[in-house]
mmCIF file of C-alpha atoms and ligand atoms in Angstrom:
data_model
loop_
_atom_site.group_PDB
_atom_site.id
_atom_site.type_symbol
_atom_site.label_atom_id
_atom_site.label_comp_id
_atom_site.label_asym_id
_atom_site.label_seq_id
_atom_site.Cartn_x
_atom_site.Cartn_y
_atom_site.Cartn_z
ATOM 1 C CA MET A 1 57.908 110.308 44.848
ATOM 2 C CA ASN A 2 57.595 111.196 48.540
ATOM 3 C CA ALA A 3 57.565 108.554 51.329
ATOM 4 C CA HIS A 4 53.791 108.573 51.531
ATOM 5 C CA ASN A 5 53.286 107.425 48.010
ATOM 6 C CA GLU A 6 54.904 104.355 48.533
ATOM 7 C CA ARG A 7 52.408 103.404 50.932
ATOM 8 C CA THR A 8 48.554 103.739 50.359
ATOM 9 C CA ALA A 9 46.932 101.433 52.539
ATOM 10 C CA MET A 10 47.487 100.321 56.157
ATOM 11 C CA ARG A 11 45.720 98.410 59.014
ATOM 12 C CA ALA A 12 43.682 100.331 61.490
ATOM 13 C CA LEU A 13 41.173 99.483 64.197
ATOM 14 C CA VAL A 14 38.072 101.167 62.961
ATOM 15 C CA CYS A 15 34.958 102.350 64.746
ATOM 16 C CA LYS A 16 32.221 102.322 62.094
ATOM 17 C CA GLN A 17 29.620 103.216 64.332
ATOM 18 C CA PHE A 18 28.979 103.860 68.180
ATOM 19 C CA ALA A 19 28.403 100.508 69.396
ATOM 20 C CA PRO A 20 29.395 97.844 71.919
ATOM 21 C CA LEU A 21 33.339 97.360 71.777
ATOM 22 C CA ASP A 22 32.988 94.036 70.229
ATOM 23 C CA GLN A 23 31.634 95.606 66.886
ATOM 24 C CA LEU A 24 35.196 97.200 66.321
ATOM 25 C CA SER A 25 37.276 95.847 63.865
ATOM 26 C CA VAL A 26 41.049 95.775 62.325
ATOM 27 C CA ASP A 27 40.653 96.714 58.687
ATOM 28 C CA THR A 28 42.780 97.798 55.817
ATOM 29 C CA ILE A 29 41.883 101.642 54.895
ATOM 30 C CA ASP A 30 43.768 104.448 53.418
ATOM 31 C CA THR A 31 46.931 105.850 54.315
ATOM 32 C CA PRO A 32 46.521 109.625 55.667
ATOM 33 C CA THR A 33 48.201 112.049 53.549
ATOM 34 C CA ALA A 34 49.871 115.130 55.189
ATOM 35 C CA ILE A 35 47.833 118.308 54.709
ATOM 36 C CA ALA A 36 49.090 121.790 55.703
ATOM 37 C CA GLY A 37 49.733 122.297 59.214
ATOM 38 C CA HIS A 38 49.669 118.607 59.897
ATOM 39 C CA VAL A 39 52.118 115.793 60.255
ATOM 40 C CA VAL A 40 51.807 112.053 59.236
ATOM 41 C CA ILE A 41 53.344 109.718 61.716
ATOM 42 C CA GLN A 42 54.376 105.953 61.513
ATOM 43 C CA VAL A 43 52.838 104.830 64.800
ATOM 44 C CA LYS A 44 55.267 102.570 66.828
ATOM 45 C CA ALA A 45 52.922 102.360 69.937
ATOM 46 C CA ALA A 46 49.717 103.688 71.175
ATOM 47 C CA SER A 47 48.525 103.427 74.847
ATOM 48 C CA LEU A 48 44.921 102.848 76.008
ATOM 49 C CA ASN A 49 42.956 105.218 78.002
ATOM 50 C CA PHE A 50 39.557 105.068 79.635
ATOM 51 C CA PRO A 51 38.098 107.343 77.070
ATOM 52 C CA ASP A 52 39.041 105.463 74.046
ATOM 53 C CA ALA A 53 36.554 102.914 75.140
ATOM 54 C CA LEU A 54 33.894 105.227 75.977
ATOM 55 C CA MET A 55 34.346 107.141 72.878
ATOM 56 C CA CYS A 56 33.921 104.107 70.737
ATOM 57 C CA GLN A 57 30.715 103.378 72.419
ATOM 58 C CA GLY A 58 29.218 107.030 72.034
ATOM 59 C CA LEU A 59 29.650 107.378 75.721
ATOM 60 C CA TYR A 60 32.276 110.170 75.887
ATOM 61 C CA GLN A 61 31.811 113.922 75.636
ATOM 62 C CA VAL A 62 33.694 114.133 72.398
ATOM 63 C CA LYS A 63 31.967 112.320 69.584
ATOM 64 C CA PRO A 64 34.128 112.177 66.543
ATOM 65 C CA PRO A 65 32.151 111.641 63.388
ATOM 66 C CA THR A 66 32.074 108.009 62.243
ATOM 67 C CA PRO A 67 34.158 105.921 60.979
ATOM 68 C CA PHE A 68 37.078 106.812 62.777
ATOM 69 C CA VAL A 69 40.197 105.182 64.022
ATOM 70 C CA PRO A 70 40.409 105.333 67.755
ATOM 71 C CA GLY A 71 43.360 105.936 70.109
ATOM 72 C CA ALA A 72 44.130 109.245 71.817
ATOM 73 C CA GLU A 73 47.790 109.527 72.148
ATOM 74 C CA PHE A 74 50.634 107.524 70.756
ATOM 75 C CA ALA A 75 54.423 107.552 69.538
ATOM 76 C CA GLY A 76 56.050 107.117 66.205
ATOM 77 C CA ILE A 77 58.478 108.167 63.518
ATOM 78 C CA VAL A 78 57.312 111.414 61.317
ATOM 79 C CA HIS A 79 56.557 110.075 58.249
ATOM 80 C CA GLU A 80 55.679 113.073 55.936
ATOM 81 C CA VAL A 81 54.976 116.868 57.107
ATOM 82 C CA GLY A 82 52.571 119.269 55.486
ATOM 83 C CA ASP A 83 53.054 122.765 54.363
ATOM 84 C CA GLY A 84 53.963 125.118 57.101
ATOM 85 C CA VAL A 85 55.333 122.524 59.675
ATOM 86 C CA THR A 86 58.842 123.331 60.960
ATOM 87 C CA HIS A 87 59.445 121.910 64.491
ATOM 88 C CA VAL A 88 59.596 118.298 63.172
ATOM 89 C CA LYS A 89 60.746 116.717 59.907
ATOM 90 C CA ALA A 90 60.694 113.189 58.308
ATOM 91 C CA GLY A 91 62.413 110.658 60.549
ATOM 92 C CA ASP A 92 62.203 112.203 63.792
ATOM 93 C CA ARG A 93 60.602 110.323 66.909
ATOM 94 C CA VAL A 94 57.738 111.950 68.301
ATOM 95 C CA ILE A 95 55.141 111.789 70.605
ATOM 96 C CA ALA A 96 51.216 113.044 70.016
ATOM 97 C CA GLN A 97 48.036 113.557 71.326
ATOM 98 C CA THR A 98 45.260 113.703 68.744
ATOM 99 C CA GLY A 99 42.179 112.384 70.719
ATOM 100 C CA THR A 100 42.003 109.924 67.722
ATOM 101 C CA GLY A 101 43.793 108.079 65.137
ATOM 102 C CA GLY A 102 46.525 106.084 67.060
ATOM 103 C CA PHE A 103 45.432 102.724 66.946
ATOM 104 C CA GLY A 104 46.369 102.334 63.029
ATOM 105 C CA GLU A 105 49.955 102.116 61.571
ATOM 106 C CA TYR A 106 49.939 105.696 60.360
ATOM 107 C CA ALA A 107 48.185 108.777 61.893
ATOM 108 C CA LEU A 108 47.621 112.328 60.874
ATOM 109 C CA ALA A 109 48.070 114.657 63.668
ATOM 110 C CA PRO A 110 47.829 118.493 63.924
ATOM 111 C CA ALA A 111 51.369 119.950 64.166
ATOM 112 C CA GLN A 112 50.639 121.727 67.558
ATOM 113 C CA ARG A 113 49.768 118.082 68.992
ATOM 114 C CA VAL A 114 53.148 116.770 68.238
ATOM 115 C CA ALA A 115 56.387 116.962 70.204
ATOM 116 C CA PRO A 116 59.715 115.230 70.315
ATOM 117 C CA LEU A 117 59.899 112.156 72.091
ATOM 118 C CA PRO A 118 62.418 112.662 75.030
ATOM 119 C CA PRO A 119 65.632 110.856 73.930
ATOM 120 C CA PRO A 120 65.988 108.320 76.733
ATOM 121 C CA MET A 121 62.273 107.030 76.044
ATOM 122 C CA SER A 122 61.025 104.006 74.075
ATOM 123 C CA PHE A 123 57.971 104.357 72.044
ATOM 124 C CA SER A 124 56.048 102.411 74.317
ATOM 125 C CA ASP A 125 56.991 104.597 77.279
ATOM 126 C CA GLY A 126 56.285 107.825 75.368
ATOM 127 C CA ALA A 127 52.670 106.771 74.242
ATOM 128 C CA ALA A 128 51.716 105.965 77.983
ATOM 129 C CA PHE A 129 53.407 109.205 79.319
ATOM 130 C CA VAL A 130 51.710 112.525 78.436
ATOM 131 C CA MET A 131 47.994 112.171 79.012
ATOM 132 C CA THR A 132 48.476 110.066 81.887
ATOM 133 C CA TYR A 133 51.195 111.373 83.735
ATOM 134 C CA GLY A 134 50.343 115.073 82.531
ATOM 135 C CA THR A 135 46.575 114.633 84.141
ATOM 136 C CA SER A 136 47.857 113.390 87.425
ATOM 137 C CA PHE A 137 50.848 115.696 87.787
ATOM 138 C CA HIS A 138 48.574 118.853 86.827
ATOM 139 C CA ALA A 139 45.815 117.406 89.363
ATOM 140 C CA LEU A 140 48.259 116.983 92.259
ATOM 141 C CA LYS A 141 50.560 119.936 91.683
ATOM 142 C CA ASP A 142 48.348 122.862 89.932
ATOM 143 C CA VAL A 143 44.977 122.093 91.334
ATOM 144 C CA ALA A 144 45.351 120.247 94.799
ATOM 145 C CA ALA A 145 48.914 122.029 95.523
ATOM 146 C CA LEU A 146 50.017 118.525 97.314
ATOM 147 C CA GLN A 147 52.517 119.427 99.746
ATOM 148 C CA ALA A 148 55.488 117.063 101.218
ATOM 149 C CA GLY A 149 54.232 115.163 104.378
ATOM 150 C CA GLU A 150 50.489 115.537 103.381
ATOM 151 C CA THR A 151 48.344 112.274 103.288
ATOM 152 C CA ILE A 152 46.483 111.623 99.967
ATOM 153 C CA LEU A 153 44.035 108.676 99.118
ATOM 154 C CA ILE A 154 44.039 107.665 95.493
ATOM 155 C CA LEU A 155 40.605 105.866 94.412
ATOM 156 C CA GLY A 156 41.147 103.516 91.253
ATOM 157 C CA ALA A 157 44.692 103.636 92.112
ATOM 158 C CA SER A 158 46.010 100.572 90.050
ATOM 159 C CA GLY A 159 44.266 102.236 86.935
ATOM 160 C CA GLY A 160 46.212 104.143 84.293
ATOM 161 C CA VAL A 161 45.911 107.914 85.953
ATOM 162 C CA GLY A 162 45.875 106.123 89.321
ATOM 163 C CA THR A 163 49.354 104.310 89.107
ATOM 164 C CA ALA A 164 50.801 107.557 88.031
ATOM 165 C CA ALA A 165 49.140 109.200 90.922
ATOM 166 C CA ILE A 166 50.915 107.054 93.266
ATOM 167 C CA GLN A 167 54.445 107.386 91.682
ATOM 168 C CA LEU A 168 54.196 111.128 91.525
ATOM 169 C CA ALA A 169 52.376 111.744 94.955
ATOM 170 C CA LYS A 170 55.544 110.015 96.237
ATOM 171 C CA LEU A 171 57.828 111.890 94.301
ATOM 172 C CA MET A 172 56.316 114.908 95.842
ATOM 173 C CA GLY A 173 56.716 113.579 99.394
ATOM 174 C CA ALA A 174 53.181 112.623 100.376
ATOM 175 C CA THR A 175 51.880 109.545 102.010
ATOM 176 C CA VAL A 176 49.994 107.472 99.690
ATOM 177 C CA ILE A 177 46.970 105.277 100.591
ATOM 178 C CA ALA A 178 45.838 103.293 97.744
ATOM 179 C CA ALA A 179 42.180 102.102 97.301
ATOM 180 C CA ALA A 180 41.410 99.288 94.803
ATOM 181 C CA SER A 181 38.913 96.545 94.427
ATOM 182 C CA THR A 182 41.115 93.497 94.352
ATOM 183 C CA ASP A 183 44.341 92.018 96.275
ATOM 184 C CA GLU A 184 46.101 91.893 93.083
ATOM 185 C CA LYS A 185 45.489 95.490 91.958
ATOM 186 C CA LEU A 186 46.552 96.454 95.514
ATOM 187 C CA ALA A 187 49.891 94.528 94.909
ATOM 188 C CA LEU A 188 50.546 96.614 91.832
ATOM 189 C CA CYS A 189 50.075 99.910 93.891
ATOM 190 C CA LYS A 190 52.196 98.546 96.848
ATOM 191 C CA SER A 191 54.739 97.731 94.269
ATOM 192 C CA LEU A 192 54.718 101.443 92.869
ATOM 193 C CA GLY A 193 55.622 102.940 96.496
ATOM 194 C CA ALA A 194 51.753 103.100 98.196
ATOM 195 C CA ASP A 195 52.477 103.320 101.840
ATOM 196 C CA HIS A 196 48.735 101.943 102.733
ATOM 197 C CA LEU A 197 46.363 99.690 100.598
ATOM 198 C CA VAL A 198 42.680 99.630 101.267
ATOM 199 C CA ASN A 199 40.330 97.126 99.355
ATOM 200 C CA TYR A 200 37.102 99.345 98.645
ATOM 201 C CA SER A 201 35.127 95.954 97.820
ATOM 202 C CA ASN A 202 34.930 95.338 101.529
ATOM 203 C CA GLU A 203 31.806 96.771 103.029
ATOM 204 C CA ASN A 204 33.757 98.360 105.738
ATOM 205 C CA TRP A 205 36.375 99.997 103.869
ATOM 206 C CA ARG A 206 35.906 103.239 105.607
ATOM 207 C CA ASP A 207 36.787 101.583 108.748
ATOM 208 C CA GLN A 208 39.840 100.258 107.287
ATOM 209 C CA LEU A 209 40.339 103.724 105.938
ATOM 210 C CA ASN A 210 39.655 105.475 109.304
ATOM 211 C CA ALA A 211 42.153 103.148 110.903
ATOM 212 C CA VAL A 212 44.813 104.582 108.854
ATOM 213 C CA VAL A 213 44.088 108.140 108.851
ATOM 214 C CA GLY A 214 42.753 108.663 112.196
ATOM 215 C CA LYS A 215 40.354 111.479 113.324
ATOM 216 C CA SER A 216 42.286 114.154 111.251
ATOM 217 C CA GLY A 217 41.564 112.793 108.061
ATOM 218 C CA VAL A 218 43.515 112.791 104.933
ATOM 219 C CA ASN A 219 44.577 116.039 103.196
ATOM 220 C CA VAL A 220 43.770 115.156 99.574
ATOM 221 C CA ILE A 221 41.623 112.651 97.502
ATOM 222 C CA TYR A 222 42.303 111.657 93.880
ATOM 223 C CA ASP A 223 39.128 110.388 92.645
ATOM 224 C CA ALA A 224 38.988 108.811 89.102
ATOM 225 C CA VAL A 225 36.150 106.456 89.724
ATOM 226 C CA GLY A 226 33.216 108.301 90.969
ATOM 227 C CA GLY A 227 30.041 105.924 91.889
ATOM 228 C CA ALA A 228 29.335 105.287 95.540
ATOM 229 C CA TYR A 229 32.897 105.458 96.547
ATOM 230 C CA SER A 230 33.232 109.388 96.281
ATOM 231 C CA GLU A 231 30.819 110.137 99.168
ATOM 232 C CA THR A 232 32.499 107.394 101.506
ATOM 233 C CA ALA A 233 35.675 108.938 100.621
ATOM 234 C CA LEU A 234 34.738 112.520 101.089
ATOM 235 C CA ARG A 235 33.772 111.795 104.627
ATOM 236 C CA SER A 236 37.192 110.945 105.528
ATOM 237 C CA LEU A 237 38.622 114.095 104.040
ATOM 238 C CA GLY A 238 40.162 116.511 107.063
ATOM 239 C CA TRP A 239 39.918 120.034 107.639
ATOM 240 C CA ARG A 240 40.301 122.144 104.512
ATOM 241 C CA GLY A 241 41.157 118.861 102.751
ATOM 242 C CA ARG A 242 41.081 119.005 98.839
ATOM 243 C CA TYR A 243 38.804 116.541 96.947
ATOM 244 C CA LEU A 244 40.079 116.130 93.270
ATOM 245 C CA VAL A 245 37.475 115.179 90.822
ATOM 246 C CA VAL A 246 39.039 113.383 87.858
ATOM 247 C CA GLY A 247 36.731 110.744 86.357
ATOM 248 C CA PHE A 248 33.987 108.466 86.824
ATOM 249 C CA ALA A 249 35.306 105.074 85.652
ATOM 250 C CA ALA A 250 32.497 103.410 87.734
ATOM 251 C CA GLY A 251 29.972 105.196 85.502
ATOM 252 C CA ASP A 252 27.718 107.106 88.051
ATOM 253 C CA ILE A 253 28.367 110.570 88.543
ATOM 254 C CA PRO A 254 27.943 111.247 92.433
ATOM 255 C CA LYS A 255 25.326 113.497 93.745
ATOM 256 C CA ILE A 256 27.212 115.043 96.724
ATOM 257 C CA PRO A 257 25.306 116.575 99.977
ATOM 258 C CA LEU A 258 27.013 119.795 99.944
ATOM 259 C CA ASN A 259 27.294 119.780 103.970
ATOM 260 C CA LEU A 260 30.218 117.759 103.436
ATOM 261 C CA ALA A 261 31.954 120.473 101.831
ATOM 262 C CA LEU A 262 30.688 122.879 104.352
ATOM 263 C CA LEU A 263 31.987 120.661 107.297
ATOM 264 C CA LYS A 264 35.789 121.104 107.743
ATOM 265 C CA GLU A 265 35.792 123.771 104.860
ATOM 266 C CA ARG A 266 36.565 120.917 102.312
ATOM 267 C CA LYS A 267 37.374 121.988 98.660
ATOM 268 C CA ILE A 268 35.761 120.038 95.843
ATOM 269 C CA LEU A 269 38.015 120.704 92.898
ATOM 270 C CA GLY A 270 37.530 119.696 89.169
ATOM 271 C CA VAL A 271 40.441 118.487 87.133
ATOM 272 C CA TYR A 272 40.193 118.665 83.443
ATOM 273 C CA TRP A 273 43.783 118.287 81.931
ATOM 274 C CA GLY A 274 42.799 118.694 78.071
ATOM 275 C CA ASP A 275 41.284 122.106 78.856
ATOM 276 C CA ALA A 276 44.114 122.769 81.328
ATOM 277 C CA VAL A 277 46.602 122.295 78.400
ATOM 278 C CA ALA A 278 44.840 124.446 76.022
ATOM 279 C CA ASN A 279 44.351 127.116 78.580
ATOM 280 C CA ASP A 280 47.658 127.214 80.317
ATOM 281 C CA PRO A 281 50.125 125.847 77.740
ATOM 282 C CA LYS A 282 53.197 127.224 79.684
ATOM 283 C CA MET A 283 52.006 125.265 82.846
ATOM 284 C CA HIS A 284 51.781 122.230 80.516
ATOM 285 C CA MET A 285 55.269 122.675 79.026
ATOM 286 C CA ALA A 286 57.012 123.184 82.623
ATOM 287 C CA ASN A 287 55.103 119.850 83.767
ATOM 288 C CA MET A 288 56.369 118.057 80.915
ATOM 289 C CA ARG A 289 59.824 119.075 81.547
ATOM 290 C CA GLN A 290 59.814 117.947 85.282
ATOM 291 C CA LEU A 291 58.277 114.853 84.410
ATOM 292 C CA ALA A 292 60.753 114.280 81.639
ATOM 293 C CA THR A 293 63.445 114.993 84.133
ATOM 294 C CA TRP A 294 62.333 112.344 86.715
ATOM 295 C CA PHE A 295 61.750 109.895 83.778
ATOM 296 C CA ALA A 296 65.480 110.507 82.559
ATOM 297 C CA GLU A 297 66.738 110.220 86.206
ATOM 298 C CA GLY A 298 65.178 106.839 86.661
ATOM 299 C CA LYS A 299 62.582 108.014 89.326
ATOM 300 C CA LEU A 300 59.490 107.707 87.303
ATOM 301 C CA PRO A 301 59.305 104.115 85.383
ATOM 302 C CA ILE A 302 56.298 104.256 83.135
ATOM 303 C CA ALA A 303 53.682 101.696 84.635
ATOM 304 C CA ILE A 304 53.215 99.554 81.575
ATOM 305 C CA THR A 305 51.668 96.121 82.583
ATOM 306 C CA GLU A 306 50.608 94.672 79.073
ATOM 307 C CA ARG A 307 51.893 95.195 75.363
ATOM 308 C CA VAL A 308 49.391 93.975 72.821
ATOM 309 C CA SER A 309 49.353 93.876 68.923
ATOM 310 C CA LEU A 310 46.783 95.768 66.942
ATOM 311 C CA ASP A 311 44.845 92.605 66.519
ATOM 312 C CA GLY A 312 44.582 92.425 70.328
ATOM 313 C CA THR A 313 43.484 95.902 70.741
ATOM 314 C CA ILE A 314 39.691 95.172 70.909
ATOM 315 C CA ASP A 315 40.131 92.607 73.813
ATOM 316 C CA ALA A 316 42.481 94.946 75.732
ATOM 317 C CA LEU A 317 39.748 97.773 75.421
ATOM 318 C CA LYS A 318 37.095 95.268 76.562
ATOM 319 C CA ARG A 319 39.256 94.394 79.697
ATOM 320 C CA LEU A 320 39.663 98.180 80.221
ATOM 321 C CA ALA A 321 36.024 98.797 80.135
ATOM 322 C CA SER A 322 35.022 95.921 82.253
ATOM 323 C CA ARG A 323 37.565 96.445 85.179
ATOM 324 C CA LYS A 324 40.066 93.611 84.494
ATOM 325 C CA ALA A 325 42.910 96.166 83.446
ATOM 326 C CA MET A 326 45.881 97.543 85.554
ATOM 327 C CA GLY A 327 48.463 100.028 84.941
ATOM 328 C CA LYS A 328 48.834 100.915 81.350
ATOM 329 C CA ILE A 329 48.221 98.835 78.268
ATOM 330 C CA VAL A 330 50.085 99.426 75.248
ATOM 331 C CA VAL A 331 49.351 98.515 71.603
ATOM 332 C CA GLU A 332 52.750 98.041 69.833
ATOM 333 C CA LEU A 333 52.774 98.141 66.090
HETATM 334 N N1 LIG B 1 39.877 114.748 84.290
HETATM 335 C C1 LIG B 1 40.937 114.472 83.486
HETATM 336 O O1 LIG B 1 41.415 115.443 82.838
HETATM 337 C C2 LIG B 1 41.062 112.907 83.194
HETATM 338 C C3 LIG B 1 42.377 112.523 82.131
HETATM 339 C C4 LIG B 1 42.479 111.289 82.076
HETATM 340 C C5 LIG B 1 41.582 110.460 82.546
HETATM 341 N N2 LIG B 1 40.302 110.708 83.177
HETATM 342 C C6 LIG B 1 39.472 109.634 83.676
HETATM 343 O O2 LIG B 1 40.069 109.068 84.523
HETATM 344 C C7 LIG B 1 39.325 107.958 84.745
HETATM 345 C C8 LIG B 1 40.289 106.890 84.728
HETATM 346 O O3 LIG B 1 40.907 106.725 83.497
HETATM 347 P P1 LIG B 1 42.295 105.616 83.402
HETATM 348 O O4 LIG B 1 42.513 105.897 82.008
HETATM 349 O O5 LIG B 1 43.145 105.604 84.470
HETATM 350 O O6 LIG B 1 41.351 104.458 83.206
HETATM 351 P P2 LIG B 1 41.552 102.915 84.066
HETATM 352 O O7 LIG B 1 43.112 102.441 83.693
HETATM 353 O O8 LIG B 1 40.552 101.710 83.178
HETATM 354 O O9 LIG B 1 41.248 103.007 85.493
HETATM 355 C C9 LIG B 1 40.126 103.040 86.249
HETATM 356 C C10 LIG B 1 39.926 102.652 87.325
HETATM 357 O O10 LIG B 1 38.487 102.815 87.778
HETATM 358 C C11 LIG B 1 38.176 101.675 88.692
HETATM 359 N N3 LIG B 1 36.849 101.267 88.221
HETATM 360 C C12 LIG B 1 35.574 101.399 89.100
HETATM 361 N N4 LIG B 1 34.516 100.808 88.359
HETATM 362 C C13 LIG B 1 34.893 100.669 87.112
HETATM 363 C C14 LIG B 1 34.156 100.007 86.116
HETATM 364 N N5 LIG B 1 32.867 99.834 86.310
HETATM 365 N N6 LIG B 1 34.718 99.793 84.921
HETATM 366 C C15 LIG B 1 36.035 100.279 84.645
HETATM 367 N N7 LIG B 1 36.850 100.600 85.851
HETATM 368 C C16 LIG B 1 36.337 100.641 87.010
HETATM 369 C C17 LIG B 1 39.360 100.491 88.297
HETATM 370 O O11 LIG B 1 39.728 100.169 89.555
HETATM 371 P P3 LIG B 1 38.998 98.993 90.432
HETATM 372 O O12 LIG B 1 38.712 97.755 90.142
HETATM 373 O O13 LIG B 1 40.199 98.934 91.521
HETATM 374 O O14 LIG B 1 37.899 100.218 91.094
HETATM 375 C C18 LIG B 1 40.056 100.866 87.328
HETATM 376 O O15 LIG B 1 41.378 100.789 87.605
HETATM 377 C C19 LIG B 1 38.298 107.812 83.479
HETATM 378 O O16 LIG B 1 36.952 108.039 83.910
HETATM 379 C C20 LIG B 1 38.894 108.797 82.711
HETATM 380 O O17 LIG B 1 37.920 109.393 81.807
HETATM 381 C C21 LIG B 1 40.142 112.099 83.408
#
């Protein structure tokens, strides 16, 4: 009897149909079985990402067949491997990004989405690491080519990818202006190293920003929020500044007057980490090595602000979707 046969049922968060988040439930379902080219992982921790909340409501570009277990990224112990899997074995500590499946006691992952958990990392740190820090590092390094001495404005700076962007921009030698909607959120940004703080709930936030950056404007803007904030921010981007389009957490996709790009030869640059990983796996591996090195050196503490149980996941997703969360929330199983 293999390890899998000892356990046939498990608890998991289940999305039965695309609907408001309070229709999610924690149910008992069948434990997945390893199929060829796949790995069954006993999940120890899974992190929440904004797309998890969108996906459950049918608002994300990826719409998995229902019912499904949400949870895009997680860390745990290999329980069973399918035929053809050689790079990990039962008992290994691993991280995985599968798009779905993480918010359950066991998850099935395609082998190519599974990697060893760097030895000094806890399961919770590992679950909150790859997508969030991978996205922000790719955006700053590969897309914006952020240079030491430059100034960067981060919108949504207290959120998951935003907090990672603060930490990474500081490690890259930039001056960081963090923008967020409450003083509590800005306090978190400051604790992570932000040099200047702007509360964009204030109507005059562009004046606050201009007081910091002066006439020359900022060199780079990291926008994970969208909505009305984007155009205001873009107007503060300096000569040949780079504007990173990362996400639209505010809901509205801004329609930007293109004269704002012509003026000052500004560059508006899209960031799509998932596609970048698929198209350029060597770049992704190099980025992961650098991030793991910074983590091991103690320079990149993962910005986990909350740890919840599987039963607390629905409330946590609701907080994330309604702007009440900060940093990274991790589900510990
Ligand atoms: N392009 C990529 O490859 C990529 C990769 C990962 C994530 N993303 C995207 O990046 C965005 C942020 O993801 P995340 O996981 O960091 O999310 P998060 O932790 O929830 O952070 C989102 C931030 O957006 C701000 N926000 C403004 N209006 C909001 C609203 N109506 N509802 C919720 N938040 C609102 C919030 O800060 P304030 O209250 O301070 O405004 C919040 O801190 C999402 O759109 C996600 O899809 C893109």
